[in-house]
Coordinates of C-alpha atoms in Angstrom, one line a residue:
M8 CA 0.0 0.0 0.0
E9 CA 1.2 3.6 -0.7
Y10 CA 1.7 5.9 2.2
G11 CA 1.8 9.2 0.3
D12 CA -1.7 10.3 1.3
G13 CA -1.4 9.7 5.0
F14 CA -2.5 6.0 5.3
V15 CA -0.5 3.9 7.7
S16 CA -0.8 0.1 8.1
K17 CA -2.3 -1.2 11.3
E18 CA 1.0 -2.9 12.3
H19 CA 3.0 0.3 11.8
R20 CA 0.4 2.4 13.7
D21 CA 0.6 0.0 16.7
L22 CA 4.4 0.3 16.7
A23 CA 4.2 4.1 16.3
R24 CA 1.7 4.4 19.2
S25 CA 3.8 2.2 21.4
A26 CA 6.9 4.3 20.7
S27 CA 5.0 7.5 21.4
E28 CA 3.6 6.2 24.6
S29 CA 7.0 5.2 25.9
A30 CA 8.5 8.6 25.0
D31 CA 8.6 11.7 27.2
P32 CA 5.2 13.4 26.5
L33 CA 6.8 16.8 27.0
S34 CA 9.6 16.2 24.5
V35 CA 7.4 15.8 21.4
S36 CA 4.5 17.6 19.8
P37 CA 1.6 15.4 18.6
L38 CA 1.2 17.8 15.6
Q39 CA 4.8 17.9 14.5
I40 CA 5.1 17.2 10.8
S41 CA 8.1 15.7 8.9
I42 CA 8.3 16.5 5.2
H43 CA 9.9 14.3 2.6
P44 CA 10.0 14.2 -1.2
K45 CA 7.2 12.4 -2.9
S46 CA 7.5 8.7 -3.2
A47 CA 8.7 7.2 -6.5
N48 CA 5.7 5.1 -6.5
S49 CA 3.5 8.1 -7.3
R50 CA 1.9 8.2 -10.7
N51 CA 4.2 9.3 -13.5
S52 CA 1.8 11.8 -15.1
P53 CA 2.9 15.3 -14.1
T54 CA -0.7 16.4 -13.8
Y55 CA -2.1 13.4 -12.0
G56 CA -4.6 14.6 -9.4
H57 CA -4.6 18.1 -10.8
P58 CA -6.4 19.9 -13.6
E59 CA -4.3 20.3 -16.8
K60 CA -2.7 23.6 -17.4
G61 CA -4.4 26.0 -19.7
G62 CA -7.8 25.5 -18.0
S63 CA -7.3 28.3 -15.5
G64 CA -10.0 30.7 -14.8
G65 CA -11.5 30.7 -11.3
R66 CA -14.9 29.6 -10.2
G67 CA -16.3 29.5 -13.7
T68 CA -13.6 27.5 -15.4
W69 CA -11.7 26.0 -12.4
G70 CA -8.1 26.2 -13.6
G71 CA -5.4 28.0 -11.7
L72 CA -7.1 27.6 -8.3
L73 CA -6.8 23.8 -8.6
E74 CA -3.1 23.6 -9.3
V75 CA -1.6 22.3 -6.1
D76 CA 1.9 21.4 -5.1
D77 CA 2.1 17.7 -4.7
S78 CA 5.8 17.5 -4.1
H79 CA 5.5 16.9 -0.4
S80 CA 3.5 14.5 1.7
L81 CA 3.2 13.3 5.3
D82 CA 5.9 10.9 6.5
P83 CA 4.1 7.9 7.9
N84 CA 7.3 6.9 9.7
D85 CA 7.1 9.8 12.1
P86 CA 5.8 8.4 15.4
N87 CA 4.7 11.9 16.5
L88 CA 2.0 12.1 13.9
D89 CA -1.0 9.9 13.2
S90 CA -3.1 11.9 10.7
N91 CA -5.5 9.0 10.3
E92 CA -6.3 9.2 14.0
N93 CA -6.6 13.0 14.1
A94 CA -9.0 13.0 11.2
T95 CA -11.0 10.1 12.6
I96 CA -11.4 11.8 16.0
I97 CA -12.7 15.1 14.4
V98 CA -15.1 13.2 12.2
E99 CA -16.4 11.0 15.0
E100 CA -17.0 14.1 17.2
Y101 CA -18.8 15.8 14.4
F102 CA -21.1 12.8 13.7
A103 CA -21.9 12.7 17.5
T104 CA -22.5 16.5 17.9
D105 CA -23.5 17.8 14.5
D106 CA -21.6 20.9 15.5
I107 CA -20.2 22.6 12.3
V108 CA -18.7 25.5 14.2
S109 CA -16.7 23.4 16.6
T110 CA -15.5 21.1 13.7
A111 CA -14.4 24.2 11.8
N112 CA -12.5 25.5 14.9
E113 CA -10.8 22.2 15.4
L114 CA -9.5 22.1 11.8
R115 CA -8.4 25.7 12.0
E116 CA -6.6 25.1 15.3
L117 CA -4.6 22.2 13.8
E118 CA -3.0 24.7 11.4
M119 CA -2.5 22.0 8.7
S120 CA -4.4 23.6 5.8
G121 CA -2.0 21.9 3.4
Y122 CA -3.4 18.5 4.4
H123 CA -7.1 19.3 4.5
Y124 CA -7.5 17.0 1.4
Y125 CA -6.9 14.1 3.8
F126 CA -9.7 15.3 6.1
V127 CA -12.1 15.4 3.0
K128 CA -11.1 11.9 2.1
K129 CA -11.6 10.6 5.7
L130 CA -14.9 12.4 6.2
V131 CA -16.5 11.0 3.0
S132 CA -15.0 7.5 3.4
M133 CA -16.3 7.2 7.0
A134 CA -19.8 8.6 6.0
M135 CA -20.0 6.1 3.2
D136 CA -20.0 3.3 5.7
R137 CA -22.8 4.8 7.8
D138 CA -26.5 5.8 7.6
D139 CA -28.0 8.4 5.4
K140 CA -28.0 10.8 8.3
E141 CA -24.2 10.8 8.5
K142 CA -23.9 11.0 4.7
E143 CA -26.1 14.1 4.6
M144 CA -24.1 15.6 7.6
A145 CA -20.9 15.0 5.7
A146 CA -22.2 16.7 2.6
V147 CA -23.5 19.7 4.6
L148 CA -20.2 20.0 6.5
L149 CA -18.1 20.0 3.3
S150 CA -20.3 22.7 1.8
S151 CA -20.1 24.8 5.0
L152 CA -16.3 24.5 5.3
Y153 CA -15.7 25.0 1.5
A154 CA -13.6 28.2 0.8
D155 CA -13.8 29.5 4.4
I156 CA -11.8 26.7 6.1
I157 CA -10.9 24.2 3.3
D158 CA -9.5 25.7 0.2
P159 CA -11.0 24.6 -3.2
P160 CA -7.8 22.8 -4.3
Q161 CA -7.9 20.7 -1.1
V162 CA -11.5 19.6 -1.8
Y163 CA -10.5 18.8 -5.4
R164 CA -7.6 16.7 -4.3
G165 CA -9.6 14.9 -1.6
F166 CA -12.0 13.6 -4.1
C167 CA -9.2 12.6 -6.4
K168 CA -7.8 10.5 -3.5
L169 CA -11.2 9.0 -2.9
L170 CA -11.4 7.9 -6.6
E171 CA -7.9 6.4 -6.4
A172 CA -8.9 4.5 -3.2
A173 CA -12.2 3.2 -4.7
D174 CA -10.8 -0.3 -5.3
D175 CA -9.7 -0.5 -1.6
L176 CA -13.0 1.0 -0.3
I177 CA -15.2 -1.5 -2.1
V178 CA -13.7 -4.4 0.0
D179 CA -15.4 -3.0 3.1
I180 CA -18.2 -1.0 1.5
P181 CA -19.9 -3.0 -1.2
D182 CA -21.9 -0.1 -2.6
T183 CA -18.9 2.2 -2.9
V184 CA -19.5 2.9 -6.6
D185 CA -23.0 4.2 -6.0
V186 CA -22.4 6.1 -2.7
L187 CA -19.1 7.7 -3.8
A188 CA -20.8 8.7 -7.2
L189 CA -23.5 10.4 -5.2
F190 CA -21.0 12.3 -3.1
I191 CA -19.2 13.5 -6.2
A192 CA -22.5 14.5 -7.9
R193 CA -23.5 16.3 -4.7
A194 CA -20.1 18.2 -4.7
V195 CA -20.8 19.2 -8.3
V196 CA -24.3 20.4 -7.5
D197 CA -23.0 22.3 -4.5
D198 CA -20.4 24.1 -6.7
M199 CA -17.5 22.5 -4.9
L200 CA -16.3 20.5 -7.9
P201 CA -16.3 21.7 -11.5
P202 CA -18.1 19.4 -14.0
A203 CA -14.7 19.1 -15.8
F204 CA -13.5 17.1 -12.8
L205 CA -15.3 14.0 -14.1
K206 CA -13.7 14.2 -17.5
K207 CA -10.2 14.9 -16.2
Q208 CA -10.3 12.0 -13.7
M209 CA -11.7 9.6 -16.2
A210 CA -8.6 10.3 -18.3
A211 CA -6.2 10.0 -15.3
L212 CA -7.5 6.7 -13.8
P213 CA -6.8 3.2 -15.1
E214 CA -9.6 2.0 -17.3
D215 CA -10.3 -1.1 -15.2
S216 CA -10.4 0.8 -11.8
K217 CA -13.5 1.2 -9.7
G218 CA -12.8 4.9 -9.8
V219 CA -13.8 4.9 -13.5
D220 CA -17.1 3.1 -12.6
V221 CA -17.8 5.8 -9.9
I222 CA -17.3 8.6 -12.5
K223 CA -19.6 6.9 -15.0
R224 CA -22.3 6.4 -12.3
A225 CA -22.0 10.0 -11.2
E226 CA -22.3 11.4 -14.7
K227 CA -24.9 9.1 -16.2
G228 CA -26.8 8.0 -13.2
Y229 CA -27.2 11.3 -11.3
L230 CA -26.0 14.4 -13.1
A231 CA -27.7 13.5 -16.4
A232 CA -31.1 12.9 -14.8
P233 CA -34.0 15.4 -15.1
H234 CA -34.2 17.7 -12.1
H235 CA -31.0 16.1 -10.9
A236 CA -30.1 18.9 -8.4
E237 CA -33.2 18.5 -6.4
I238 CA -33.0 14.7 -6.5
I239 CA -29.4 14.7 -5.4
E240 CA -29.9 17.1 -2.6
R241 CA -32.8 15.2 -1.1
R242 CA -31.4 11.7 -1.6
W243 CA -30.1 11.5 2.0
G244 CA -32.9 13.6 3.5
G245 CA -31.5 17.0 2.8
G246 CA -33.5 20.0 1.6
M247 CA -35.9 19.8 4.5
Q248 CA -33.9 21.6 7.2
K249 CA -35.6 23.8 9.7
T250 CA -35.8 27.5 8.9
V251 CA -34.1 29.9 11.3
E252 CA -37.5 31.4 12.3
D253 CA -38.8 28.0 13.2
V254 CA -35.9 27.4 15.5
K255 CA -36.2 30.8 17.1
A256 CA -39.9 30.2 17.8
K257 CA -39.1 26.8 19.3
I258 CA -36.4 28.4 21.5
D259 CA -38.9 31.0 22.8
N260 CA -41.5 28.3 23.5
L261 CA -39.1 26.0 25.5
L262 CA -37.9 29.0 27.5
R263 CA -41.4 30.1 28.4
E264 CA -42.4 26.6 29.4
Y265 CA -39.2 26.3 31.5
V266 CA -39.9 29.5 33.3
V267 CA -43.3 28.1 34.4
S268 CA -42.2 24.6 35.2
G269 CA -38.6 25.0 36.3
D270 CA -37.8 21.5 34.9
K271 CA -34.1 21.8 33.8
K272 CA -33.9 18.2 32.5
E273 CA -36.9 18.7 30.2
A274 CA -35.6 22.1 29.0
C275 CA -32.1 20.5 28.2
R276 CA -33.8 17.6 26.4
C277 CA -35.7 20.1 24.3
I278 CA -32.5 22.0 23.5
K279 CA -30.9 18.8 22.5
D280 CA -33.8 17.8 20.3
L281 CA -33.5 21.0 18.3
K282 CA -30.3 19.5 16.8
V283 CA -28.7 22.9 16.1
P284 CA -25.5 23.0 18.2
F285 CA -24.0 25.6 15.9
F286 CA -26.9 27.9 16.7
H287 CA -26.8 27.5 20.5
H288 CA -25.6 31.1 20.8
E289 CA -29.2 32.1 19.9
I290 CA -30.4 30.1 22.9
V291 CA -27.9 32.0 25.2
K292 CA -29.0 35.3 23.7
R293 CA -32.7 34.7 24.0
T294 CA -32.3 33.3 27.6
L295 CA -30.4 36.4 28.6
I296 CA -33.0 38.8 27.1
M297 CA -35.8 37.0 28.9
A298 CA -33.8 37.2 32.2
M299 CA -33.4 40.9 31.7
E300 CA -37.1 41.4 30.9
R301 CA -38.4 39.1 33.7
K302 CA -36.3 40.0 36.8
Q303 CA -38.2 37.4 38.9
A304 CA -37.1 34.6 36.5
E305 CA -33.5 35.7 36.3
G306 CA -32.1 33.1 38.7
R307 CA -34.0 30.2 37.1
L308 CA -32.9 31.2 33.6
L309 CA -29.3 31.5 34.6
D310 CA -29.5 28.1 36.3
L311 CA -30.6 26.6 32.9
L312 CA -27.6 28.1 31.1
K313 CA -25.3 26.9 33.9
E314 CA -26.7 23.4 33.7
A315 CA -26.5 23.3 29.9
S316 CA -22.9 24.5 30.1
E317 CA -21.7 22.1 32.8
E318 CA -23.4 19.2 31.0
G319 CA -21.6 20.1 27.8
L320 CA -24.9 20.7 26.0
I321 CA -23.9 24.3 25.1
N322 CA -20.1 24.6 24.6
S323 CA -18.0 27.5 25.8
S324 CA -17.7 29.0 22.3
Q325 CA -21.4 29.2 21.8
T326 CA -21.9 30.6 25.3
S327 CA -19.3 33.4 24.7
K328 CA -20.8 34.1 21.3
G329 CA -24.3 34.5 22.8
F330 CA -23.0 36.9 25.5
G331 CA -21.0 38.7 22.8
R332 CA -24.1 39.3 20.7
M333 CA -25.8 40.7 23.7
I334 CA -23.0 43.2 24.3
D335 CA -23.2 44.2 20.6
S336 CA -26.9 44.9 20.8
V337 CA -27.0 46.5 24.3
D338 CA -27.7 49.9 22.9
D339 CA -30.9 48.7 21.2
L340 CA -31.9 46.7 24.3
S341 CA -31.7 49.9 26.3
L342 CA -34.6 51.3 24.3
D343 CA -36.9 48.6 25.8
I344 CA -35.1 47.6 29.0
P345 CA -33.9 50.5 31.2
N346 CA -30.3 50.1 32.5
A347 CA -29.8 47.2 30.0
G348 CA -26.0 47.7 30.1
R349 CA -25.9 47.6 33.9
I350 CA -28.2 44.5 34.1
L351 CA -26.1 42.7 31.4
Q352 CA -22.9 43.5 33.3
S353 CA -24.4 41.9 36.4
L354 CA -25.4 38.8 34.5
I355 CA -21.9 38.5 33.1
S356 CA -20.4 38.8 36.6
K357 CA -22.7 36.1 38.0
A358 CA -21.9 33.7 35.1
A359 CA -18.2 34.3 35.4
S360 CA -18.2 33.9 39.2
E361 CA -20.0 30.5 38.8
G362 CA -17.3 29.4 36.3
W363 CA -19.4 28.7 33.2
L364 CA -18.4 31.9 31.3
S365 CA -15.0 33.2 30.5
A366 CA -15.4 36.9 30.9
S367 CA -11.9 37.6 29.6
S368 CA -13.1 36.4 26.1
L369 CA -15.7 39.2 25.9
K370 CA -15.2 42.8 25.0
S371 CA -15.9 45.4 27.6
L372 CA -19.3 47.0 27.9
V373 CA -17.5 50.2 28.8
P374 CA -16.2 52.0 25.7
T375 CA -12.4 52.6 25.8
P376 CA -10.6 55.7 24.5
R377 CA -9.3 55.1 21.0
K378 CA -6.0 56.2 19.7
G379 CA -5.3 57.7 16.4
S380 CA -8.0 58.6 13.9
L381 CA -11.5 58.0 15.2
Q382 CA -12.8 57.7 11.6
D383 CA -10.1 55.1 10.6
D384 CA -10.6 53.1 13.8
S385 CA -14.3 53.1 13.4
A386 CA -14.1 51.9 9.8
K387 CA -11.7 49.2 10.7
I388 CA -13.8 47.9 13.5
F389 CA -16.9 48.1 11.4
K390 CA -15.3 46.0 8.6
L391 CA -14.6 43.2 11.0
K392 CA -18.1 43.2 12.4
A393 CA -19.6 43.5 8.9
Q394 CA -17.6 40.4 7.8
S395 CA -18.9 38.5 10.8
I396 CA -22.5 39.6 10.1
I397 CA -22.2 38.5 6.4
Q398 CA -20.7 35.1 7.2
E399 CA -23.5 34.4 9.6
Y400 CA -26.0 35.4 7.0
F401 CA -24.5 33.0 4.5
L402 CA -25.1 30.3 7.1
S403 CA -28.6 31.3 8.4
G404 CA -30.2 33.2 5.5
D405 CA -31.8 35.5 8.1
I406 CA -32.2 38.9 6.4
S407 CA -34.0 40.5 9.4
E408 CA -31.1 39.6 11.7
V409 CA -28.7 41.3 9.3
G410 CA -30.9 44.4 9.3
S411 CA -30.9 44.4 13.1
C412 CA -27.2 43.9 13.4
L413 CA -26.4 46.4 10.8
G414 CA -28.7 49.0 12.5
S415 CA -26.9 48.3 15.7
E416 CA -23.4 48.7 14.3
N417 CA -24.3 51.7 12.1
N418 CA -26.9 53.5 14.2
A419 CA -25.9 56.8 12.7
F420 CA -26.7 55.6 9.2
S421 CA -23.3 56.6 8.0
A422 CA -23.1 56.6 4.2
E423 CA -19.4 55.6 4.4
L424 CA -20.2 52.5 6.6
N425 CA -23.1 51.5 4.3
A426 CA -20.7 51.6 1.3
I427 CA -18.1 49.5 3.3
F428 CA -20.8 46.9 4.1
I429 CA -21.8 46.7 0.4
K430 CA -18.2 46.3 -0.7
R431 CA -17.5 43.6 1.9
L432 CA -20.8 41.7 1.1
I433 CA -20.1 41.5 -2.7
T434 CA -16.3 40.8 -2.2
L435 CA -17.1 37.8 0.1
A436 CA -19.9 36.6 -2.2
M437 CA -17.7 36.7 -5.4
D438 CA -15.3 34.2 -3.8
R439 CA -18.1 31.8 -3.0
K440 CA -20.7 29.7 -4.8
N441 CA -23.7 30.8 -6.8
R442 CA -25.9 30.2 -3.7
E443 CA -24.1 32.9 -1.8
K444 CA -24.0 35.3 -4.8
E445 CA -27.7 35.0 -5.1
M446 CA -28.1 35.5 -1.3
A447 CA -25.9 38.6 -1.5
S448 CA -28.1 40.1 -4.3
V449 CA -31.3 39.3 -2.4
L450 CA -29.8 40.9 0.8
L451 CA -28.7 44.0 -1.1
S452 CA -32.2 44.4 -2.6
S453 CA -33.9 43.8 0.8
L454 CA -31.8 46.3 2.9
C455 CA -32.8 49.2 0.6
F456 CA -29.6 51.3 1.0
P457 CA -29.8 54.9 -0.3
S458 CA -28.8 55.0 -3.9
D459 CA -25.9 57.3 -3.3
D460 CA -24.5 54.8 -0.7
A461 CA -24.8 51.9 -3.1
V462 CA -23.1 53.9 -5.8
I463 CA -20.1 54.7 -3.5
G464 CA -19.9 51.0 -2.6
F465 CA -19.7 49.9 -6.2
I466 CA -17.2 52.6 -7.0
M467 CA -15.0 51.2 -4.2
L468 CA -15.4 47.7 -5.7
I469 CA -14.4 48.9 -9.1
E470 CA -11.4 50.8 -7.8
S471 CA -10.2 47.6 -5.9
A472 CA -10.9 45.3 -8.9
D473 CA -7.2 45.0 -9.8
D474 CA -6.3 43.7 -6.3
T475 CA -9.4 41.4 -6.2
A476 CA -8.4 39.9 -9.5
L477 CA -5.3 38.4 -7.9
D478 CA -7.5 36.0 -5.9
N479 CA -10.5 35.9 -8.3
P480 CA -9.6 35.9 -12.0
V481 CA -13.2 36.3 -13.1
V482 CA -13.8 39.4 -10.9
V483 CA -14.8 41.5 -14.0
E484 CA -17.6 39.2 -15.0
D485 CA -18.8 38.7 -11.4
L486 CA -18.7 42.4 -10.6
A487 CA -20.5 43.3 -13.8
M488 CA -23.2 40.8 -13.0
F489 CA -23.6 42.2 -9.5
L490 CA -23.8 45.7 -10.8
A491 CA -26.4 44.8 -13.5
R492 CA -28.4 42.8 -10.9
A493 CA -28.5 45.9 -8.6
V494 CA -29.8 48.0 -11.4
V495 CA -32.5 45.4 -12.3
D496 CA -33.6 44.8 -8.8
E497 CA -34.1 48.6 -8.4
S498 CA -36.2 48.9 -11.5
S499 CA -36.8 45.5 -13.2
L500 CA -39.6 46.6 -15.4
K501 CA -37.6 49.4 -16.9
A502 CA -34.9 47.0 -17.9
R503 CA -36.9 44.0 -18.9
L504 CA -34.9 42.7 -21.8
S505 CA -31.7 42.4 -19.7
G506 CA -33.6 41.8 -16.5
E507 CA -35.1 38.5 -17.5
R508 CA -31.6 37.0 -17.8
I509 CA -29.9 38.8 -14.9
L510 CA -32.7 38.0 -12.4
R511 CA -31.9 34.3 -12.8
C512 CA -28.1 34.6 -13.4
W513 CA -27.4 32.7 -10.1
G514 CA -30.4 30.5 -9.9
G515 CA -33.4 32.8 -9.6
G516 CA -36.4 31.3 -11.4
G517 CA -35.7 27.7 -10.7
T518 CA -32.8 25.3 -11.0
G519 CA -34.5 22.8 -13.3
S520 CA -35.1 25.3 -16.2
P521 CA -33.2 28.0 -18.0
G522 CA -35.3 30.5 -16.1
W523 CA -38.5 32.5 -16.5
A524 CA -39.3 35.9 -17.8
I525 CA -40.9 38.4 -15.4
E526 CA -44.2 38.1 -17.1
D527 CA -44.0 34.3 -16.8
V528 CA -43.5 34.6 -13.1
K529 CA -46.5 36.9 -12.7
D530 CA -48.6 34.5 -14.7
K531 CA -47.5 31.6 -12.5
V532 CA -48.4 33.6 -9.4
G533 CA -51.8 34.4 -10.8
R534 CA -52.5 30.7 -11.7
L535 CA -51.4 29.3 -8.3
L536 CA -53.7 31.8 -6.5
E537 CA -56.6 30.8 -8.8
E538 CA -55.9 27.1 -8.0
F539 CA -55.7 27.8 -4.3
E540 CA -59.0 29.7 -4.4
S541 CA -60.7 26.8 -6.1
G542 CA -60.0 24.3 -3.4
G543 CA -56.2 24.0 -3.4
D544 CA -54.2 22.9 -0.4
I545 CA -52.3 25.7 1.5
R546 CA -49.1 23.6 1.8
E547 CA -49.2 22.9 -2.0
A548 CA -49.6 26.7 -2.6
C549 CA -46.6 27.4 -0.4
R550 CA -44.5 24.8 -2.1
C551 CA -45.3 26.3 -5.5
I552 CA -44.3 29.8 -4.2
K553 CA -41.1 28.4 -2.9
E554 CA -40.3 26.5 -6.1
L555 CA -40.4 29.8 -8.0
S556 CA -36.9 30.3 -6.4
M557 CA -37.3 34.1 -6.6
P558 CA -37.6 35.3 -3.0
F559 CA -36.7 38.8 -4.0
F560 CA -39.9 38.8 -6.1
H561 CA -42.3 37.7 -3.4
H562 CA -43.7 41.2 -3.2
E563 CA -45.6 40.3 -6.4
V564 CA -47.2 37.4 -4.6
V565 CA -48.3 39.8 -1.8
K566 CA -49.6 42.3 -4.2
K567 CA -51.6 39.9 -6.3
T568 CA -53.0 38.2 -3.2
L569 CA -54.1 41.5 -1.6
V570 CA -55.7 42.7 -4.8
A571 CA -57.6 39.4 -5.0
I572 CA -58.7 39.7 -1.3
I573 CA -60.0 43.3 -2.0
E574 CA -61.8 42.3 -5.2
K575 CA -63.3 39.0 -3.9
K576 CA -63.3 39.4 -0.1
N577 CA -61.9 35.9 0.1
E578 CA -60.6 35.2 3.7
K579 CA -58.9 32.0 2.5
L580 CA -56.3 34.1 0.6
W581 CA -55.5 36.0 3.8
G582 CA -54.8 32.6 5.4
L583 CA -52.3 31.9 2.7
L584 CA -50.4 35.1 3.4
D585 CA -50.4 34.3 7.1
Q586 CA -48.9 30.8 6.4
C587 CA -46.3 32.3 4.1
F588 CA -45.2 34.8 6.7
S589 CA -45.3 32.5 9.8
S590 CA -43.2 29.9 8.0
G591 CA -40.6 32.5 6.9
L592 CA -41.3 32.0 3.2
I593 CA -42.2 35.7 2.8
T594 CA -40.2 38.2 4.7
T595 CA -41.3 41.4 6.4
Y596 CA -39.5 43.4 3.8
Q597 CA -41.3 41.6 0.9
M598 CA -44.6 42.1 2.8
M599 CA -44.0 45.8 3.1
K600 CA -43.0 46.1 -0.5
G601 CA -46.1 44.2 -1.6
F602 CA -48.4 46.3 0.5
G603 CA -46.7 49.5 -0.7
R604 CA -47.2 48.5 -4.4
V605 CA -50.9 48.0 -3.7
A606 CA -51.1 51.4 -2.0
E607 CA -49.6 52.9 -5.2
S608 CA -52.2 51.3 -7.4
L609 CA -55.2 52.1 -5.2
E610 CA -56.4 54.9 -7.5
D611 CA -56.9 52.4 -10.3
L612 CA -58.3 49.7 -8.0
V613 CA -61.0 52.1 -6.7
L614 CA -62.5 52.3 -10.3
D615 CA -63.4 48.6 -10.0
V616 CA -63.9 48.3 -6.2
P617 CA -65.3 51.6 -4.7
D618 CA -64.4 50.7 -1.1
A619 CA -60.9 49.5 -2.0
E620 CA -59.1 52.2 0.0
K621 CA -61.3 51.5 3.1
Q622 CA -60.6 47.7 2.8
F623 CA -56.9 48.3 2.3
T624 CA -56.6 50.5 5.3
Q625 CA -58.3 47.7 7.4
H626 CA -55.9 45.1 6.0
V627 CA -52.9 47.3 6.8
E628 CA -53.9 47.6 10.5
R629 CA -54.7 43.8 10.6
A630 CA -51.2 43.1 9.1
K631 CA -49.5 45.3 11.7
L632 CA -51.3 43.4 14.5
A633 CA -50.1 40.1 12.9
G634 CA -46.5 41.4 12.8
W635 CA -46.3 41.3 9.0
L636 CA -45.7 45.1 8.7
D637 CA -43.5 47.4 10.7
S638 CA -45.3 50.0 12.8
S639 CA -43.7 52.7 10.6
F640 CA -45.7 51.5 7.6
C641 CA -48.4 54.1 6.8
L642 CA -51.0 54.5 4.0
T643 CA -50.0 57.5 2.0
K644 CA -52.2 59.2 -0.4
P645 CA -51.8 57.5 -3.8
G646 CA -50.1 59.4 -6.6
P647 CA -51.1 59.5 -10.2
A648 CA -52.0 56.2 -11.8
R649 CA -49.2 54.3 -13.5
A650 CA -49.2 54.2 -17.3

């Protein structure tokens, strides 16, 4: 067996472990790495395991990014290192905890980014021999760590190693060909592997190897199938994850029940059942807010956090992050909770004195004098916070949370800070997959920055394009598409011919088709409302809205539904809007935009429905009570009818 990729025979591993156990534990480091030239047993082809030169390009063409130096590898004869054991421990812990954040931190702390390909190989090979739950967890973890923690070339190389090892894997995993093919297809669908990966590996592998069978199965059995993306993503139970709003609602419910019952074991069981360990900071945050609002329940709520911390249910990183988010939002809290800063400081002191919070890891609640330029320091701090906000958004998809955090960090509505946020958002998105690019465009449209601020942000992006091109060779194409999309989202009807293509440039309009024109989408919305009115199921209607894959256009759903309610006085349609909002399908911003568009068209609507304005005013108040609309929303006198 070759040892170039970190594999060590069982006999050798036993000898190595025996040697390390007999050595002075203080004299060696378990993470020490010895480097030696690549074994002569390696493949003769100079491009084996890499894309061929000449195919460079970046995320679109996958060339230069994937050229990796394979001239060094781990030395299996070094008794101070057992990479197989390190990777196994991290993967086992992840399968046990489902904690993406902790896994990312462990990989980062190892400081072995040049060997992440081996982690990719180990993660997938271990998941292949387990249930669908672990297979889906492995796919989600890879997608979450891609680019941020594990560099694209390391992912590419990891899958190359898996294909090379297919003949060995099939000895213990009989369905290796099918399962590994599905992992590769999933990586292609998730934009982690380029489609060209299949062709290049087909040419590099021996014709009679199982790796070739895997590639054929991935290409013809999965990627060539109709609606393959949806099928692949749901094969192991994916695509049905909880929404962030659902989880937040469940957290609030379990906390309210705990305050009444005081049953810590039951509360901890409910926290565990949520199965969102990477989101436990939200539990900490919401528990602290409730403790600040309900002084009589403070002791009981802190006891719950202490119990969860001591039992290892909520780890120290999530606890610190929860307290940190409270510190960041203390100014906003002060508007509703008098002396919020003083109360929070008291809670921090109590938690630290009881030993379940490391207060030294938190920033001070008391502002410290700054040296140098206040403007420069503020911008630098804001950039760091903006990056954190954006990265969390890419994980959660929670637009309202971004708005809240951004309002807290830029409460003076500084045009300069708005521009910095826009630049940072697009810069981070350009280095990621189409999913994040689409999310960035949706967020940019939803936050409604002043036009002048957006212009400054894009000017900053254009001015820094030369530097960005060093890391992203296709920056010109990406930035041009973002700029065009920003124009289209601002006034899509005025730029229809270009808008129809740009609106779906990163997946808007459905993944199983080349996309729909704006008029097609409007027609589909109208027909699904008609079907729902004539006896359709509310879940089916919500599914159809979701499958439009155009969340930035949901205001059209709101508008058409409201108009139908006013014209037909159909209460069932109101129930559809309520379901869409409560499930998180339609956001507050899209609701307000939809109601606003109806307000603009009231003058025309009154010609057909005389009491339209009266009805609409009642619906606005009803929507405010239901939480759909912000209290700032008001019915202004409609202007001239649109042509």
